[in-house]
PDB file of N, CA and C in Angstrom:
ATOM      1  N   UNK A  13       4.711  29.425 -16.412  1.00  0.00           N
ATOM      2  CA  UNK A  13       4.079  28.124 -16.260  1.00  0.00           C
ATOM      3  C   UNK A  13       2.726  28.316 -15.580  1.00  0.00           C
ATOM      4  N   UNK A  14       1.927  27.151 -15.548  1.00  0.00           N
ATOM      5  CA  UNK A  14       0.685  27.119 -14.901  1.00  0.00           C
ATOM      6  C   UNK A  14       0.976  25.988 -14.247  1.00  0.00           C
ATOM      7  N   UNK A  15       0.062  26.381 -13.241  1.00  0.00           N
ATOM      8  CA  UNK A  15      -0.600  25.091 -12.854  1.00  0.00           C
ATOM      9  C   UNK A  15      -1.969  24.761 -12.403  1.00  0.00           C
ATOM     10  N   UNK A  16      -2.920  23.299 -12.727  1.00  0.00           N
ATOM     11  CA  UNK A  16      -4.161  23.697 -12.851  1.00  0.00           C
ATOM     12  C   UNK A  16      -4.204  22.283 -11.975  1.00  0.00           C
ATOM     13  N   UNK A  17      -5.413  22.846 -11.258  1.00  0.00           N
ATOM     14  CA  UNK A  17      -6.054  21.676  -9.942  1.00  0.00           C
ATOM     15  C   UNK A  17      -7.424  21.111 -10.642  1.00  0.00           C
ATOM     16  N   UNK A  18      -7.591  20.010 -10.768  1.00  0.00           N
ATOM     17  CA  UNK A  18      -8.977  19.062 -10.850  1.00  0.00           C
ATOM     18  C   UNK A  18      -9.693  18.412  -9.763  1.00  0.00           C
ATOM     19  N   UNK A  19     -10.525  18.715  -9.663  1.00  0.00           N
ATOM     20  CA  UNK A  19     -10.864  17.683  -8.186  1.00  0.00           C
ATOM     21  C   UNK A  19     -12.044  17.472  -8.019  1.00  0.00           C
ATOM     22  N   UNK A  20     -12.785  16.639  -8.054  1.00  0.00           N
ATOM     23  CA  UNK A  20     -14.235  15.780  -7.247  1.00  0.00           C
ATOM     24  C   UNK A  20     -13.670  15.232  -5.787  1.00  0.00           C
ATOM     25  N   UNK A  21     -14.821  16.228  -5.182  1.00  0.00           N
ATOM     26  CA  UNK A  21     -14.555  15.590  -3.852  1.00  0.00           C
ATOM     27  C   UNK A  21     -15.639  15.699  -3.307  1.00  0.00           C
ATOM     28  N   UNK A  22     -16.050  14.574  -2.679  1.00  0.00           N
ATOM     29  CA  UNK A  22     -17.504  14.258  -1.977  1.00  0.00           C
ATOM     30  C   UNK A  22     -17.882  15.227  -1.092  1.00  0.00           C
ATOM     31  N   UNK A  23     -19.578  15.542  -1.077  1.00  0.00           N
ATOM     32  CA  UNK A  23     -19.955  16.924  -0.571  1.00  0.00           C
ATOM     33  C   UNK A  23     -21.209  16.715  -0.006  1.00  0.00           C
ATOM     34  N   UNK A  24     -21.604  15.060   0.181  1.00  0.00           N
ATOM     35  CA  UNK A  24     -23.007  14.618   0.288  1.00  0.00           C
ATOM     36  C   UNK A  24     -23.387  15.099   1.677  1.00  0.00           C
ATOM     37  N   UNK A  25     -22.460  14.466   3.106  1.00  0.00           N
ATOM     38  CA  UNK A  25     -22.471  14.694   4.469  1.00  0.00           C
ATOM     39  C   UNK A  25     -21.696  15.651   4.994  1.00  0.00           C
ATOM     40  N   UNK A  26     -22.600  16.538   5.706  1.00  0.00           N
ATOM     41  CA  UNK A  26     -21.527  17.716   6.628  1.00  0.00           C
ATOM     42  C   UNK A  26     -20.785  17.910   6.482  1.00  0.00           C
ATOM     43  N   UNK A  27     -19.478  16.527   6.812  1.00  0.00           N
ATOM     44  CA  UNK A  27     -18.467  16.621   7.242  1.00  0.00           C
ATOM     45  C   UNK A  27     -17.416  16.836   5.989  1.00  0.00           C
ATOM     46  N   UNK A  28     -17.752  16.249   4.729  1.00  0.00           N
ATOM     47  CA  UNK A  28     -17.838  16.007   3.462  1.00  0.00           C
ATOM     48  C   UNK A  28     -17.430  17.442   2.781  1.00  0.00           C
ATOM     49  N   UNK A  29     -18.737  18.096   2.888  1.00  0.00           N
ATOM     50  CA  UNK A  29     -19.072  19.504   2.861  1.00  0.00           C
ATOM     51  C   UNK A  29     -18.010  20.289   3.249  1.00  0.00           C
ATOM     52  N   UNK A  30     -17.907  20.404   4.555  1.00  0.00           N
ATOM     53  CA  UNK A  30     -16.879  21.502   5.335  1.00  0.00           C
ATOM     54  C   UNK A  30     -15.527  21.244   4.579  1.00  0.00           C
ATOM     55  N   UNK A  31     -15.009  20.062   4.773  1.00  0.00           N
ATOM     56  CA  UNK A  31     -14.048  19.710   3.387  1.00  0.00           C
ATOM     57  C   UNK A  31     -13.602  19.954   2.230  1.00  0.00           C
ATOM     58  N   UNK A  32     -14.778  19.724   1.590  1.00  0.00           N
ATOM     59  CA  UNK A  32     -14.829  20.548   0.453  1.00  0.00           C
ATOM     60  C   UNK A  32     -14.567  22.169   0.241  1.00  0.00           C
ATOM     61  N   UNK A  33     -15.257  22.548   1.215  1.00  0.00           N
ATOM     62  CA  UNK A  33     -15.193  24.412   0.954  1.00  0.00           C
ATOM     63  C   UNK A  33     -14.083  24.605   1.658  1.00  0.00           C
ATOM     64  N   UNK A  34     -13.581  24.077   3.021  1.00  0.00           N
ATOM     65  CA  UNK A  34     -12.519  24.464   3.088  1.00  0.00           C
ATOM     66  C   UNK A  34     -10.904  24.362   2.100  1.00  0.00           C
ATOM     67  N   UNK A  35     -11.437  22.861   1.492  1.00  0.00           N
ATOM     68  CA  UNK A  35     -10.542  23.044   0.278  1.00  0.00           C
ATOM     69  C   UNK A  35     -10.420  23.760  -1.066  1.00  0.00           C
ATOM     70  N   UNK A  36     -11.623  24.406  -0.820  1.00  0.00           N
ATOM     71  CA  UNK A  36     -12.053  25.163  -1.801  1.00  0.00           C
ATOM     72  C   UNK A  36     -11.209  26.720  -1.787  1.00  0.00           C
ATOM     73  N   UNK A  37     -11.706  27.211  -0.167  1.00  0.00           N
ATOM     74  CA  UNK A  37     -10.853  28.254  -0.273  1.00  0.00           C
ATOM     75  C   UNK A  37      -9.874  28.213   0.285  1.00  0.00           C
ATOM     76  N   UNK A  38      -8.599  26.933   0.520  1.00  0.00           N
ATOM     77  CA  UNK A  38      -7.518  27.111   0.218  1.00  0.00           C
ATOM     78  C   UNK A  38      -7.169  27.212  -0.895  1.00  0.00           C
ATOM     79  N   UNK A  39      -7.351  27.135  -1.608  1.00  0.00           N
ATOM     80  CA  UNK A  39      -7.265  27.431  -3.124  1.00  0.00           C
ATOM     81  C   UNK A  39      -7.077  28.430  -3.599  1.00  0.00           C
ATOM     82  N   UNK A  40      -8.275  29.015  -3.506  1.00  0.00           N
ATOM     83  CA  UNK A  40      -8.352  30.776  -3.552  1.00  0.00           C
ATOM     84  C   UNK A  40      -7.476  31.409  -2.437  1.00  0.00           C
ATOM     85  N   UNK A  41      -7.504  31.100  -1.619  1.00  0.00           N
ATOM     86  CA  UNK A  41      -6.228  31.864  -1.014  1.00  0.00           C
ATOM     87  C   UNK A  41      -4.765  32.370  -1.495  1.00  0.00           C
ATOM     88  N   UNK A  42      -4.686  30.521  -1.404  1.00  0.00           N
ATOM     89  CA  UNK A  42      -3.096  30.048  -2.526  1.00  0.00           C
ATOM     90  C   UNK A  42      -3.174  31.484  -3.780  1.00  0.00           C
ATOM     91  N   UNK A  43      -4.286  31.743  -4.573  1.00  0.00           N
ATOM     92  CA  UNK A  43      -4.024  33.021  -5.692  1.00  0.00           C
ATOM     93  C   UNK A  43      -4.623  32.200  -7.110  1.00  0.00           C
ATOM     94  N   UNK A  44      -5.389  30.642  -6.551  1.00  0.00           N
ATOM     95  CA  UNK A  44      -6.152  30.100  -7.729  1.00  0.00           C
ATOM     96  C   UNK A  44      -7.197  30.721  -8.117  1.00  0.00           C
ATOM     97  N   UNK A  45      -7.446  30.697  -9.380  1.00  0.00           N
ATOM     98  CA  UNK A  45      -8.730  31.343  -9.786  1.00  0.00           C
ATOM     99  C   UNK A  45      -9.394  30.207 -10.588  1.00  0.00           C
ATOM    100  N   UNK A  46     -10.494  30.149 -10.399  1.00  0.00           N
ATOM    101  CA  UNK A  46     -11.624  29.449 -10.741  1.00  0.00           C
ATOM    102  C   UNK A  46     -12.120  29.483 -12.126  1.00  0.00           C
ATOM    103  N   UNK A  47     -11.841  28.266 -13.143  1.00  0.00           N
ATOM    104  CA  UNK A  47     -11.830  28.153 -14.293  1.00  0.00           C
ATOM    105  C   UNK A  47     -13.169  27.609 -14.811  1.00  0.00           C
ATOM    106  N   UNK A  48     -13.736  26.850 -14.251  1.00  0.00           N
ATOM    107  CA  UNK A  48     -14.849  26.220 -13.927  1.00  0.00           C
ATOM    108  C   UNK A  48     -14.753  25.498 -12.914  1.00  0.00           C
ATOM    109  N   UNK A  49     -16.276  25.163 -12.338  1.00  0.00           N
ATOM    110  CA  UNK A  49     -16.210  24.466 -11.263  1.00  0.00           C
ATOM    111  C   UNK A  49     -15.449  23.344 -11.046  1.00  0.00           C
ATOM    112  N   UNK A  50     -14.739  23.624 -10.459  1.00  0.00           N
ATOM    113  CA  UNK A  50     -13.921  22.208  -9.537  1.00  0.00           C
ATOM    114  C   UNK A  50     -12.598  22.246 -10.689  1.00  0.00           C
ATOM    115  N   UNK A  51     -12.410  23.345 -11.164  1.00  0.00           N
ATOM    116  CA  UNK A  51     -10.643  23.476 -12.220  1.00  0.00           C
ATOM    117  C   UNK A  51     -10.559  24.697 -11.853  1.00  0.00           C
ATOM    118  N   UNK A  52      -8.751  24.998 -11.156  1.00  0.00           N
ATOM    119  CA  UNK A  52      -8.550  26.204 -10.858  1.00  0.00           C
ATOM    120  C   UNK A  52      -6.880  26.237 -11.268  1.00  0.00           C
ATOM    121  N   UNK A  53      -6.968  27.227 -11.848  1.00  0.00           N
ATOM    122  CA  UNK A  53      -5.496  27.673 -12.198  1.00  0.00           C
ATOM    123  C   UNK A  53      -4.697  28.428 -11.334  1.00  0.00           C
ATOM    124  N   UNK A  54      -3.264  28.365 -11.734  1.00  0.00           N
ATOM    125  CA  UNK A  54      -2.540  29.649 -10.851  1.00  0.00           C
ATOM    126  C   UNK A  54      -1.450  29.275 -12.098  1.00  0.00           C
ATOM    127  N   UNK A  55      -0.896  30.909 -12.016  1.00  0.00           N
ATOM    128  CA  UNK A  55       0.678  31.228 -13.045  1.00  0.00           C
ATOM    129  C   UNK A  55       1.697  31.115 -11.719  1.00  0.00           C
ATOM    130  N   UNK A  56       2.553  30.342 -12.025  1.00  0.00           N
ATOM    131  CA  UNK A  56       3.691  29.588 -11.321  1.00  0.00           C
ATOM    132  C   UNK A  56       5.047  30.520 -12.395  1.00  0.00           C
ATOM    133  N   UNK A  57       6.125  30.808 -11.469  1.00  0.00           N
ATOM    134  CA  UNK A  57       7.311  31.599 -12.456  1.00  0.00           C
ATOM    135  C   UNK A  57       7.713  30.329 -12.617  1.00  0.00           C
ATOM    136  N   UNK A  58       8.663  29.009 -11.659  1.00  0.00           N
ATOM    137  CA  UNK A  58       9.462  27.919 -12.774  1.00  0.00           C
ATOM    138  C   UNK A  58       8.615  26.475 -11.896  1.00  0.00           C
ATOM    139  N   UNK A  59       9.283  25.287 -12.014  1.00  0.00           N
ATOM    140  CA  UNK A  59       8.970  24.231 -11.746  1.00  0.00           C
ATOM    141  C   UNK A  59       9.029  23.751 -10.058  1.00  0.00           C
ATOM    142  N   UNK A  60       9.771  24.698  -9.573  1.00  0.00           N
ATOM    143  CA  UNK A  60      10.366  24.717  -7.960  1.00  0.00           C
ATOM    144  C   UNK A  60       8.815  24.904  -7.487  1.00  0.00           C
ATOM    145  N   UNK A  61       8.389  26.767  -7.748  1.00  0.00           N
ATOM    146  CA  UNK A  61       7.382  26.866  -7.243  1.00  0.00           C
ATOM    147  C   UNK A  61       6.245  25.910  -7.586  1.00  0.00           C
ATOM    148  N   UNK A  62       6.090  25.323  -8.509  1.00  0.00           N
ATOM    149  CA  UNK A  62       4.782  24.716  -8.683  1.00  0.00           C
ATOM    150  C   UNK A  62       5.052  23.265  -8.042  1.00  0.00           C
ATOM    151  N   UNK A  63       6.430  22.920  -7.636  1.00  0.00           N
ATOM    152  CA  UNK A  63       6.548  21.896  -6.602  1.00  0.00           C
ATOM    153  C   UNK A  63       6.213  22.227  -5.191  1.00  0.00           C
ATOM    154  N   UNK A  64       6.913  22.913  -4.846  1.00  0.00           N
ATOM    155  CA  UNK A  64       6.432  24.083  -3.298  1.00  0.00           C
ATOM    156  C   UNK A  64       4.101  23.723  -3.558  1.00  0.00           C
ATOM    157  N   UNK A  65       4.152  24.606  -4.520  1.00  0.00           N
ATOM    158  CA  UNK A  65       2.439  24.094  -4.480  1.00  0.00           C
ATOM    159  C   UNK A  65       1.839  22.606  -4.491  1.00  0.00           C
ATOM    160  N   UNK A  66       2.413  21.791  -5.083  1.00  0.00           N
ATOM    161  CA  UNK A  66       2.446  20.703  -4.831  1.00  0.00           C
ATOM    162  C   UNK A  66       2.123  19.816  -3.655  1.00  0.00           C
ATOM    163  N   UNK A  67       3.268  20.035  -2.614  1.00  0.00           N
ATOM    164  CA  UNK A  67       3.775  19.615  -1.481  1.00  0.00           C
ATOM    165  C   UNK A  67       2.662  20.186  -0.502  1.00  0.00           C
ATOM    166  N   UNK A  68       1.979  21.267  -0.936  1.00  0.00           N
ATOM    167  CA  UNK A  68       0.916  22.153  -0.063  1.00  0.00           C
ATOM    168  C   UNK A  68      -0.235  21.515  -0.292  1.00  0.00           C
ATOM    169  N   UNK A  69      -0.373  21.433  -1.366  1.00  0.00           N
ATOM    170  CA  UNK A  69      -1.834  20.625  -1.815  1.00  0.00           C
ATOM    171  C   UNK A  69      -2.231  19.115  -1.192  1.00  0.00           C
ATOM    172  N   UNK A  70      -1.032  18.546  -1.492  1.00  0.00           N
ATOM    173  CA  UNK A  70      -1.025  17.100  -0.532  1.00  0.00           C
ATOM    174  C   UNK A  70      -1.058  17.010   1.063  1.00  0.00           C
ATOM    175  N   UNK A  71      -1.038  18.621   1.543  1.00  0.00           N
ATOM    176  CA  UNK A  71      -0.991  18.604   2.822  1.00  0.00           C
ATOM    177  C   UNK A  71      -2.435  18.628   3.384  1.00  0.00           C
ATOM    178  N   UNK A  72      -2.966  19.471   2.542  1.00  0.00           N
ATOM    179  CA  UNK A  72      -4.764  20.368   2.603  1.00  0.00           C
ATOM    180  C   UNK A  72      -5.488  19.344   1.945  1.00  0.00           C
ATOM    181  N   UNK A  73      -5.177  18.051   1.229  1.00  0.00           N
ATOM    182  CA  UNK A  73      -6.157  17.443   0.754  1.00  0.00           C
ATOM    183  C   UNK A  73      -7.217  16.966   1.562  1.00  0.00           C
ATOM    184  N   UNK A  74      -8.614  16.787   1.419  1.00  0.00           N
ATOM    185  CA  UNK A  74      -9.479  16.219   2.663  1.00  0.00           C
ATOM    186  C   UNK A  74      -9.130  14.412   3.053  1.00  0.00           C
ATOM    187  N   UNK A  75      -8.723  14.014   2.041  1.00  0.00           N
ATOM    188  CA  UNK A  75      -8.719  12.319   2.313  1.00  0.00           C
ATOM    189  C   UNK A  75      -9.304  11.402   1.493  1.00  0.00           C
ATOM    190  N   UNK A  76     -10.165  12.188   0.963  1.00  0.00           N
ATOM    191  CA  UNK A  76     -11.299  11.574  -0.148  1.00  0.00           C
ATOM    192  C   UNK A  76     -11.632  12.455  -1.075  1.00  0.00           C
ATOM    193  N   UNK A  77     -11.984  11.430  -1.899  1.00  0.00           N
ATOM    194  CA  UNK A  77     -12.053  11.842  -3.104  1.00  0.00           C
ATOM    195  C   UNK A  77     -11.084  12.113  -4.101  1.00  0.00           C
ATOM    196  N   UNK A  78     -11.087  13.097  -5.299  1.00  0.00           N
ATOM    197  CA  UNK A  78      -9.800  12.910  -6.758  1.00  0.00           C
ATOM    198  C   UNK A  78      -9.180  14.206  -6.296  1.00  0.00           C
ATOM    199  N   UNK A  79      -8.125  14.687  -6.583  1.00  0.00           N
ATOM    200  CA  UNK A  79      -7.741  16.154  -6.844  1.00  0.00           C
ATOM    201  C   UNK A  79      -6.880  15.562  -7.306  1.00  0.00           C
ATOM    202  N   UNK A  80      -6.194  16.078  -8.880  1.00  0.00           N
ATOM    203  CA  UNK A  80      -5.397  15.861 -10.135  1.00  0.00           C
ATOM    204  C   UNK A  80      -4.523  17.208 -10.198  1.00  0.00           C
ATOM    205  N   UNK A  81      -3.200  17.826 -10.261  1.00  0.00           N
ATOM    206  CA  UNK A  81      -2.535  18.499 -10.952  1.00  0.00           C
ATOM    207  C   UNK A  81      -1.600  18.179 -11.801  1.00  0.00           C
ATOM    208  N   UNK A  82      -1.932  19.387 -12.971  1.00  0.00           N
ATOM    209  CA  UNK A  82      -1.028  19.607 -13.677  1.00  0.00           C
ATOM    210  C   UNK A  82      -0.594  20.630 -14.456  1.00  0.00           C
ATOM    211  N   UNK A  83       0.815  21.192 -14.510  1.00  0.00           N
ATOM    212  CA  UNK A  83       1.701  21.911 -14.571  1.00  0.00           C
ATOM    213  C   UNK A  83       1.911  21.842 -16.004  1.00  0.00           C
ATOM    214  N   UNK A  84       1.607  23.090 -16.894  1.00  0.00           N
ATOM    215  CA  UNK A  84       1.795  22.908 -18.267  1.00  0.00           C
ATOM    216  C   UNK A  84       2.501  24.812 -18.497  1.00  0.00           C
ATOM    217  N   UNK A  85       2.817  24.705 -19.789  1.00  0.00           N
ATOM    218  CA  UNK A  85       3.431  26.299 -19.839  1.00  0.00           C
ATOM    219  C   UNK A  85       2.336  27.424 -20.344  1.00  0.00           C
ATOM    220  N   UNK A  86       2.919  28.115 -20.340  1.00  0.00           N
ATOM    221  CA  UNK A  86       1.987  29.427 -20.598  1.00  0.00           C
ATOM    222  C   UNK A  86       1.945  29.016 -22.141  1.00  0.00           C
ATOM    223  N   UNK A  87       2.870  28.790 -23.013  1.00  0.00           N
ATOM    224  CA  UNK A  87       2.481  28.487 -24.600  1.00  0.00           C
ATOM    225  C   UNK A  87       1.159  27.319 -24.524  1.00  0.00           C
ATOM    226  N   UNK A  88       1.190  26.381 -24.105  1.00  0.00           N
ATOM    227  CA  UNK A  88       0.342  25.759 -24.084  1.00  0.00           C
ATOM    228  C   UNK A  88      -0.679  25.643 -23.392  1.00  0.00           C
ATOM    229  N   UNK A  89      -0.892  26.635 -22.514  1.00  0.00           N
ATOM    230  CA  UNK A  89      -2.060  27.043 -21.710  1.00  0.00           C
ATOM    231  C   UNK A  89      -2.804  28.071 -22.758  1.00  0.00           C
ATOM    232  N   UNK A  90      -2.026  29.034 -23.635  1.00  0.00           N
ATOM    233  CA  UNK A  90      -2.862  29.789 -24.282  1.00  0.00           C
ATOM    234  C   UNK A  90      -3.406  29.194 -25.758  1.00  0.00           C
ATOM    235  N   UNK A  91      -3.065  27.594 -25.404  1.00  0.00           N
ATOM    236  CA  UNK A  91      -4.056  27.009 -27.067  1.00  0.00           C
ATOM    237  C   UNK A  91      -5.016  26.568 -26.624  1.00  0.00           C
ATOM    238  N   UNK A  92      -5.692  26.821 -25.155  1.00  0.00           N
ATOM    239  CA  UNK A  92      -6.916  26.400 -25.144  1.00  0.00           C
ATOM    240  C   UNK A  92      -8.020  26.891 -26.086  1.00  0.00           C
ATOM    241  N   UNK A  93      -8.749  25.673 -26.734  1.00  0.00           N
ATOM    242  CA  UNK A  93      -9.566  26.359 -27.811  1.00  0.00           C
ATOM    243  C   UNK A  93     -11.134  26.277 -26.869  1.00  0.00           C
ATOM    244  N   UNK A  94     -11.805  26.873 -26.932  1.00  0.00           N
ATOM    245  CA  UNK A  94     -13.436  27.660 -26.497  1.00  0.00           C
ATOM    246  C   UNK A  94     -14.250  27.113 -27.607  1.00  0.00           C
ATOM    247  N   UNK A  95     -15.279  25.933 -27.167  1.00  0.00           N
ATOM    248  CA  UNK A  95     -15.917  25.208 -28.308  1.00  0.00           C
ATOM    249  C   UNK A  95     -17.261  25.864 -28.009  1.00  0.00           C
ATOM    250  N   UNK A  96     -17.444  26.123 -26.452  1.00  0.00           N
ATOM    251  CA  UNK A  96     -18.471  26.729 -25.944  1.00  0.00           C
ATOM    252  C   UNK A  96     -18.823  27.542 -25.091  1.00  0.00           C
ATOM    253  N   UNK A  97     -19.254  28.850 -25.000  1.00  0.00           N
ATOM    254  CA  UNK A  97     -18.726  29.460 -24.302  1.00  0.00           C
ATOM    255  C   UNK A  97     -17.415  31.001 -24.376  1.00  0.00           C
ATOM    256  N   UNK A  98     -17.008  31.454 -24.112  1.00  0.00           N
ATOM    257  CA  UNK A  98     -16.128  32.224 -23.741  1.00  0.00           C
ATOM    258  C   UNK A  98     -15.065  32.633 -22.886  1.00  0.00           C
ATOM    259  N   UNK A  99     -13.997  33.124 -23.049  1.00  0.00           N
ATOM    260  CA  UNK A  99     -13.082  33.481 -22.013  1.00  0.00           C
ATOM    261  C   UNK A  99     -13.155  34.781 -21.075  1.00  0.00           C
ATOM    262  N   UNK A 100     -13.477  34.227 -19.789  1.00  0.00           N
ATOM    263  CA  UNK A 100     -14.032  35.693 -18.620  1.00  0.00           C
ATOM    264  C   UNK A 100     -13.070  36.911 -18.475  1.00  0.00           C
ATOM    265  N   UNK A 101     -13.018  37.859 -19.544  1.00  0.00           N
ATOM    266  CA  UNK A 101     -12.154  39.186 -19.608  1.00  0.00           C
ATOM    267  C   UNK A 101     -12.091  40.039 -18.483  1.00  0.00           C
ATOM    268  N   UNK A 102     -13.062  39.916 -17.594  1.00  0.00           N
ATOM    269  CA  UNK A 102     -12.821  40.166 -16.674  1.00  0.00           C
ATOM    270  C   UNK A 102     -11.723  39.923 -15.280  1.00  0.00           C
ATOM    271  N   UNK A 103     -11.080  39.286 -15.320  1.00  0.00           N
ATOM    272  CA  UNK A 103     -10.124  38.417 -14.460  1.00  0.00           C
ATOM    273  C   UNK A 103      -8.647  39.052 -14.665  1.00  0.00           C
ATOM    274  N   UNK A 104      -8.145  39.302 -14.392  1.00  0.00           N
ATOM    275  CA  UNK A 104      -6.791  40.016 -14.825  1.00  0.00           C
ATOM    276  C   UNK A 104      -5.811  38.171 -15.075  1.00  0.00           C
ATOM    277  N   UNK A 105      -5.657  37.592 -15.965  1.00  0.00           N
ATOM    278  CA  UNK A 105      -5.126  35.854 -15.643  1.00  0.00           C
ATOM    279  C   UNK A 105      -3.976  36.534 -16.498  1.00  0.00           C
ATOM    280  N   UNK A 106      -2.839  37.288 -16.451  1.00  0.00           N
ATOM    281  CA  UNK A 106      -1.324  36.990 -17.186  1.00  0.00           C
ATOM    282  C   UNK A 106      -0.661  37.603 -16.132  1.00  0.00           C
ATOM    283  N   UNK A 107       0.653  37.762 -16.491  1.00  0.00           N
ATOM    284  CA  UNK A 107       1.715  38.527 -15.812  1.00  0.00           C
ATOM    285  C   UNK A 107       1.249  39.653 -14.852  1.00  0.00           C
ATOM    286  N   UNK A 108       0.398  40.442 -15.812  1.00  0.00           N
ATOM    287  CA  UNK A 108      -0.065  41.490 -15.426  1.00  0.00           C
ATOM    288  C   UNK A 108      -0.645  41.214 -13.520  1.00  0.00           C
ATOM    289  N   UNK A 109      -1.286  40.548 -13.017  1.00  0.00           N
ATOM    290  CA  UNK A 109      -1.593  39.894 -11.926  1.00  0.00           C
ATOM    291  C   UNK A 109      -0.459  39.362 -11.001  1.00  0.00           C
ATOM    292  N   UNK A 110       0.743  38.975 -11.489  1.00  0.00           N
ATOM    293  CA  UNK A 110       1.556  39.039 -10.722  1.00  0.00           C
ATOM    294  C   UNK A 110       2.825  39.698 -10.048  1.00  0.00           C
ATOM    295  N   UNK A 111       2.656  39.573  -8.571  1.00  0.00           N
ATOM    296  CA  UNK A 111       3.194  40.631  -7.806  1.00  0.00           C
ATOM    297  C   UNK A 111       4.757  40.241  -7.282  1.00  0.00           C
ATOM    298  N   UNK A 112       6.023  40.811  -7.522  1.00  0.00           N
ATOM    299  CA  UNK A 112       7.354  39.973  -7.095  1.00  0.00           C
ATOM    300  C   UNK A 112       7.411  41.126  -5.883  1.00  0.00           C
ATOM    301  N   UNK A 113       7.644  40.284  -5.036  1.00  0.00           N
ATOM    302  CA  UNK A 113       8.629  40.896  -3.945  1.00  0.00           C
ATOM    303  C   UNK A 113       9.590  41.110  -3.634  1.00  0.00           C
TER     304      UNK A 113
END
């Protein structure tokens, strides 16, 4: 499974700002990778974990502004079609990237 974060969040004032990036790199921490600006994915194994992420995200939100998830499968994550642009081969984004303990 995936799961993918959307979010506009106001960045005009300081305080705004710090917000933002700090929500930014909770994100990247979490093991999201950056799809385009302000859409970040992560591969989730079932529906538990991407609830667990869930419950985290609503914790770290700043207060303002959108942040949208949603949880779709790997079959349907790989029909994204590329109208413009390309897919960054560089990135290790399948299984291969993930680590079980």
């Amino acid at each position: 499974m995936r799961t993918l974060v959307f979010f506009d969040l106001p960045n005009i004032y300081s305080k705004d700002k710090r917000n933002y990036l700090k929500f930014r790199k909770f994100l990247i921490n979490e093991g999201f990778i950056m799809m385009q600006e302000s859409v970040y994915s992560k591969i989730v194994l079932n529906s538990q974990q991407s609830e667990l992420i869930l419950q985290k995200l609503r914790k770290k939100s700043p207060g303002k502004g959108l942040i949208q998830v949603l949880t779709i499968t790997e079959k349907q994550y790989s029909q994204i079609e590329y109208i413009i642009g390309e897919k960054n081969t560089k990135i290790i984004d399948n299984e291969d990237r993930l680590v079980v303990l």
